[in-house]
Amino acid sequence: AQSVTQLDSHVSVSEGTPVLLRCNYSSSYSPSLFWYVQHPNKGLQLLLKYTSAATLVKGINGFEAEFKKSETSFHLTKPSAHMSDAAEYFCVVREKAAGNKLTFGGGTRVLVKP
Amino acid sequence: DAGITQSPRYKITETGRQVTLMCHQTWSHSYMFWYRQDLGHGLRLIYYSAAADITDKGEVPDGYVVSRSKTENFPLTLESATRSQTSVYFCASSYSGADQETQYFGPGTRLLVL
């Protein structure tokens, strides 16, 4: 069975400083991994995805994530936070054996201070 | 291009009443999904559908009913609403082809059961 753990429920950063959101996963098979962002009162938007190609994945809005199989991690980073990055972020795993079903982490809420 | 829409966006109902949440997508995606979002739980899959007239249970299906008579619509019905079904409900859809892993989310329906 697949599962996802987001290690921080809240992260607070200052504008212009790096952002790190941590995610660990558990999967029996080769997983696909995603990061989605949810701005207040909005739906979820795909930031980036890993599907067994390059382990360093670049997404929209300057975000990137690195797949580390040995550490079962898929941490999301951004070199310089912007006020518009304030949102909730979800790490998501999909196992090929699970068809199209996704398993979501509990979410990390990011606060950006001016 | 409307994409994926949900209606109503906000709903207040009473315990025991039947409620139907609508989801409509204009992309002719084969797969459609219903999730609920509760604090601390991320998103949990209620039901999904691989095609018209094909539906299957997700992680938390109890108390919900779905149907899919047309590819573009995937209504979710709470047959007898309970307070524990107060939540934000998201509909999503995805292709069945090469990019089937990416799910596209609607804006959500906030449901309050009194």
XYZ file of C-alpha atoms in Angstrom:
228
model
C 0.000 0.000 0.000
C 1.122 3.516 -0.698
C 1.305 6.362 1.808
C 2.705 9.865 2.061
C 3.964 11.808 5.053
C 4.537 15.535 4.924
C 6.870 16.245 7.778
C 5.763 19.814 8.479
C 2.160 20.939 8.790
C 3.217 24.621 8.719
C 6.264 26.401 7.321
C 6.988 30.101 7.748
C 9.563 31.870 5.569
C 10.543 35.430 4.798
C 10.114 36.762 1.295
C 13.269 36.198 -0.719
C 14.521 33.266 1.396
C 14.544 29.591 0.353
C 11.573 27.301 0.850
C 11.858 23.619 1.739
C 8.822 21.371 2.067
C 9.576 17.828 3.127
C 7.823 14.715 1.909
C 8.471 11.022 2.526
C 6.570 8.271 0.789
C 5.981 4.579 1.084
C 5.300 2.492 -1.968
C 5.579 -1.165 -2.855
C 6.397 -0.478 -6.477
C 7.911 2.279 -8.572
C 5.794 5.276 -7.709
C 4.890 8.443 -9.513
C 5.079 11.484 -7.250
C 3.458 14.874 -7.491
C 3.308 18.205 -5.732
C 0.069 20.164 -5.898
C -0.576 23.673 -4.607
C -3.868 25.016 -3.274
C -4.356 28.735 -2.863
C -7.073 29.889 -0.445
C -10.570 28.932 -1.584
C -9.231 27.509 -4.832
C -8.858 24.072 -6.356
C -5.574 22.188 -6.580
C -3.020 23.015 -9.243
C -0.219 20.688 -10.347
C 3.241 22.105 -9.571
C 5.363 19.237 -10.836
C 5.523 15.461 -11.179
C 8.083 12.679 -11.169
C 7.398 9.649 -13.345
C 10.695 7.683 -13.405
C 12.595 9.966 -15.733
C 15.057 12.573 -14.363
C 15.237 12.542 -10.571
C 15.396 16.346 -10.377
C 12.087 17.702 -11.550
C 11.420 21.323 -12.372
C 7.927 22.708 -12.051
C 6.058 25.939 -12.429
C 6.767 29.171 -10.541
C 10.410 28.279 -9.843
C 9.716 25.163 -7.773
C 11.674 21.955 -8.102
C 11.785 18.604 -6.343
C 14.289 15.790 -6.145
C 13.324 12.126 -6.063
C 15.628 10.158 -3.739
C 14.770 6.483 -3.802
C 17.284 5.539 -1.091
C 15.676 8.025 1.286
C 12.105 7.542 -0.027
C 11.845 11.313 -0.185
C 10.511 13.884 -2.625
C 11.215 17.263 -1.063
C 10.018 20.466 -2.730
C 12.254 23.540 -2.868
C 12.297 27.066 -4.195
C 15.373 29.312 -3.965
C 13.515 32.532 -3.209
C 10.005 32.740 -1.773
C 7.476 35.210 -3.117
C 4.392 36.486 -1.346
C 2.257 34.673 -3.912
C 3.715 31.345 -2.719
C 1.598 31.518 0.426
C -0.664 28.487 0.023
C -1.093 24.880 1.048
C 1.064 22.271 -0.653
C 0.292 18.592 -1.041
C 2.692 15.776 -1.780
C 0.954 12.965 -3.652
C 1.936 9.422 -4.623
C 0.546 7.132 -7.278
C 1.476 3.496 -7.538
C 1.122 1.955 -10.970
C -0.581 -1.039 -9.373
C -3.160 1.350 -7.896
C -4.366 2.478 -11.294
C -5.122 6.174 -11.358
C -5.748 6.440 -7.641
C -3.715 9.024 -5.782
C -2.789 9.133 -2.105
C -2.358 12.596 -0.589
C -0.186 13.776 2.242
C -1.756 15.856 4.995
C -0.559 19.130 3.482
C 1.919 21.857 4.454
C 0.675 25.382 4.864
C 3.249 27.994 3.825
C 3.257 31.471 5.289
C 5.440 34.101 3.609
C 6.408 37.083 5.695
C 7.300 40.398 4.042
C -12.831 26.547 -22.296
C -14.583 25.901 -18.967
C -12.453 22.890 -17.962
C -13.897 21.312 -14.867
C -16.688 22.965 -12.917
C -18.539 22.125 -9.730
C -21.912 23.249 -8.467
C -23.017 24.500 -6.102
C -19.882 26.157 -4.731
C -21.432 26.468 -1.268
C -24.234 24.438 0.291
C -25.850 24.360 3.702
C -28.180 21.480 4.482
C -29.662 19.652 7.426
C -29.004 16.225 8.819
C -30.996 13.572 7.000
C -31.522 15.501 3.783
C -30.381 14.270 0.400
C -27.788 16.434 -1.316
C -26.303 16.139 -4.802
C -23.049 17.778 -5.791
C -22.474 18.233 -9.493
C -19.257 17.915 -11.472
C -18.893 18.680 -15.169
C -15.807 18.558 -17.402
C -15.422 19.685 -20.978
C -12.249 17.768 -21.879
C -13.847 14.336 -22.500
C -11.523 12.869 -19.883
C -12.186 9.193 -19.222
C -11.412 9.244 -15.515
C -13.267 11.260 -12.917
C -12.835 11.362 -9.149
C -14.487 12.685 -6.025
C -12.432 13.653 -2.983
C -13.228 15.175 0.359
C -10.818 17.492 2.139
C -10.769 17.674 5.914
C -8.300 19.414 8.176
C -5.272 17.216 8.815
C -6.335 14.535 6.338
C -5.339 16.033 3.009
C -7.662 14.750 0.304
C -9.305 11.356 0.543
C -10.824 9.541 -2.386
C -14.549 8.841 -2.123
C -15.371 7.323 -5.515
C -13.875 7.258 -8.976
C -14.951 6.355 -12.472
C -12.846 5.011 -15.324
C -15.517 5.661 -17.966
C -19.249 6.167 -18.380
C -21.201 3.533 -16.412
C -18.029 2.327 -14.624
C -17.562 3.423 -11.015
C -15.626 2.116 -8.052
C -15.177 2.845 -4.374
C -12.295 4.805 -2.981
C -11.021 5.115 0.561
C -14.136 6.644 2.203
C -17.268 5.671 0.194
C -19.770 5.093 3.016
C -22.792 7.401 2.860
C -22.170 8.443 -0.735
C -23.554 7.355 -4.092
C -22.252 8.194 -7.567
C -23.398 7.693 -11.112
C -21.895 8.372 -14.512
C -24.372 8.114 -17.327
C -22.442 10.621 -19.464
C -18.675 10.991 -19.795
C -18.737 14.671 -18.886
C -20.805 14.453 -15.683
C -20.085 12.748 -12.387
C -22.603 13.680 -9.672
C -22.040 12.775 -6.028
C -25.098 12.187 -3.832
C -25.266 12.143 -0.069
C -28.398 10.082 0.453
C -28.959 11.130 4.080
C -26.499 13.807 5.094
C -24.721 13.584 8.446
C -22.676 16.200 10.308
C -19.526 14.160 9.673
C -19.998 14.833 5.968
C -19.356 18.537 6.489
C -16.313 19.029 4.301
C -14.924 20.530 1.128
C -15.540 18.288 -1.863
C -13.319 18.288 -4.928
C -13.986 16.714 -8.265
C -11.082 15.837 -10.571
C -10.580 14.304 -13.984
C -7.745 12.803 -16.008
C -6.974 11.358 -19.420
C -6.757 7.656 -20.104
C -3.787 8.096 -22.406
C -0.124 8.891 -21.874
C -0.786 11.625 -19.300
C -3.376 9.718 -17.295
C -1.530 10.336 -14.051
C -2.167 14.070 -13.969
C -5.489 14.914 -12.379
C -7.152 18.278 -12.946
C -9.223 19.609 -10.091
C -12.377 21.639 -9.912
C -12.742 24.648 -7.572
C -14.499 22.654 -4.837
C -17.861 22.657 -3.063
C -18.030 23.670 0.581
C -20.761 21.666 2.307
C -22.051 22.370 5.801
C -24.425 19.860 7.375
C -26.302 21.230 10.376
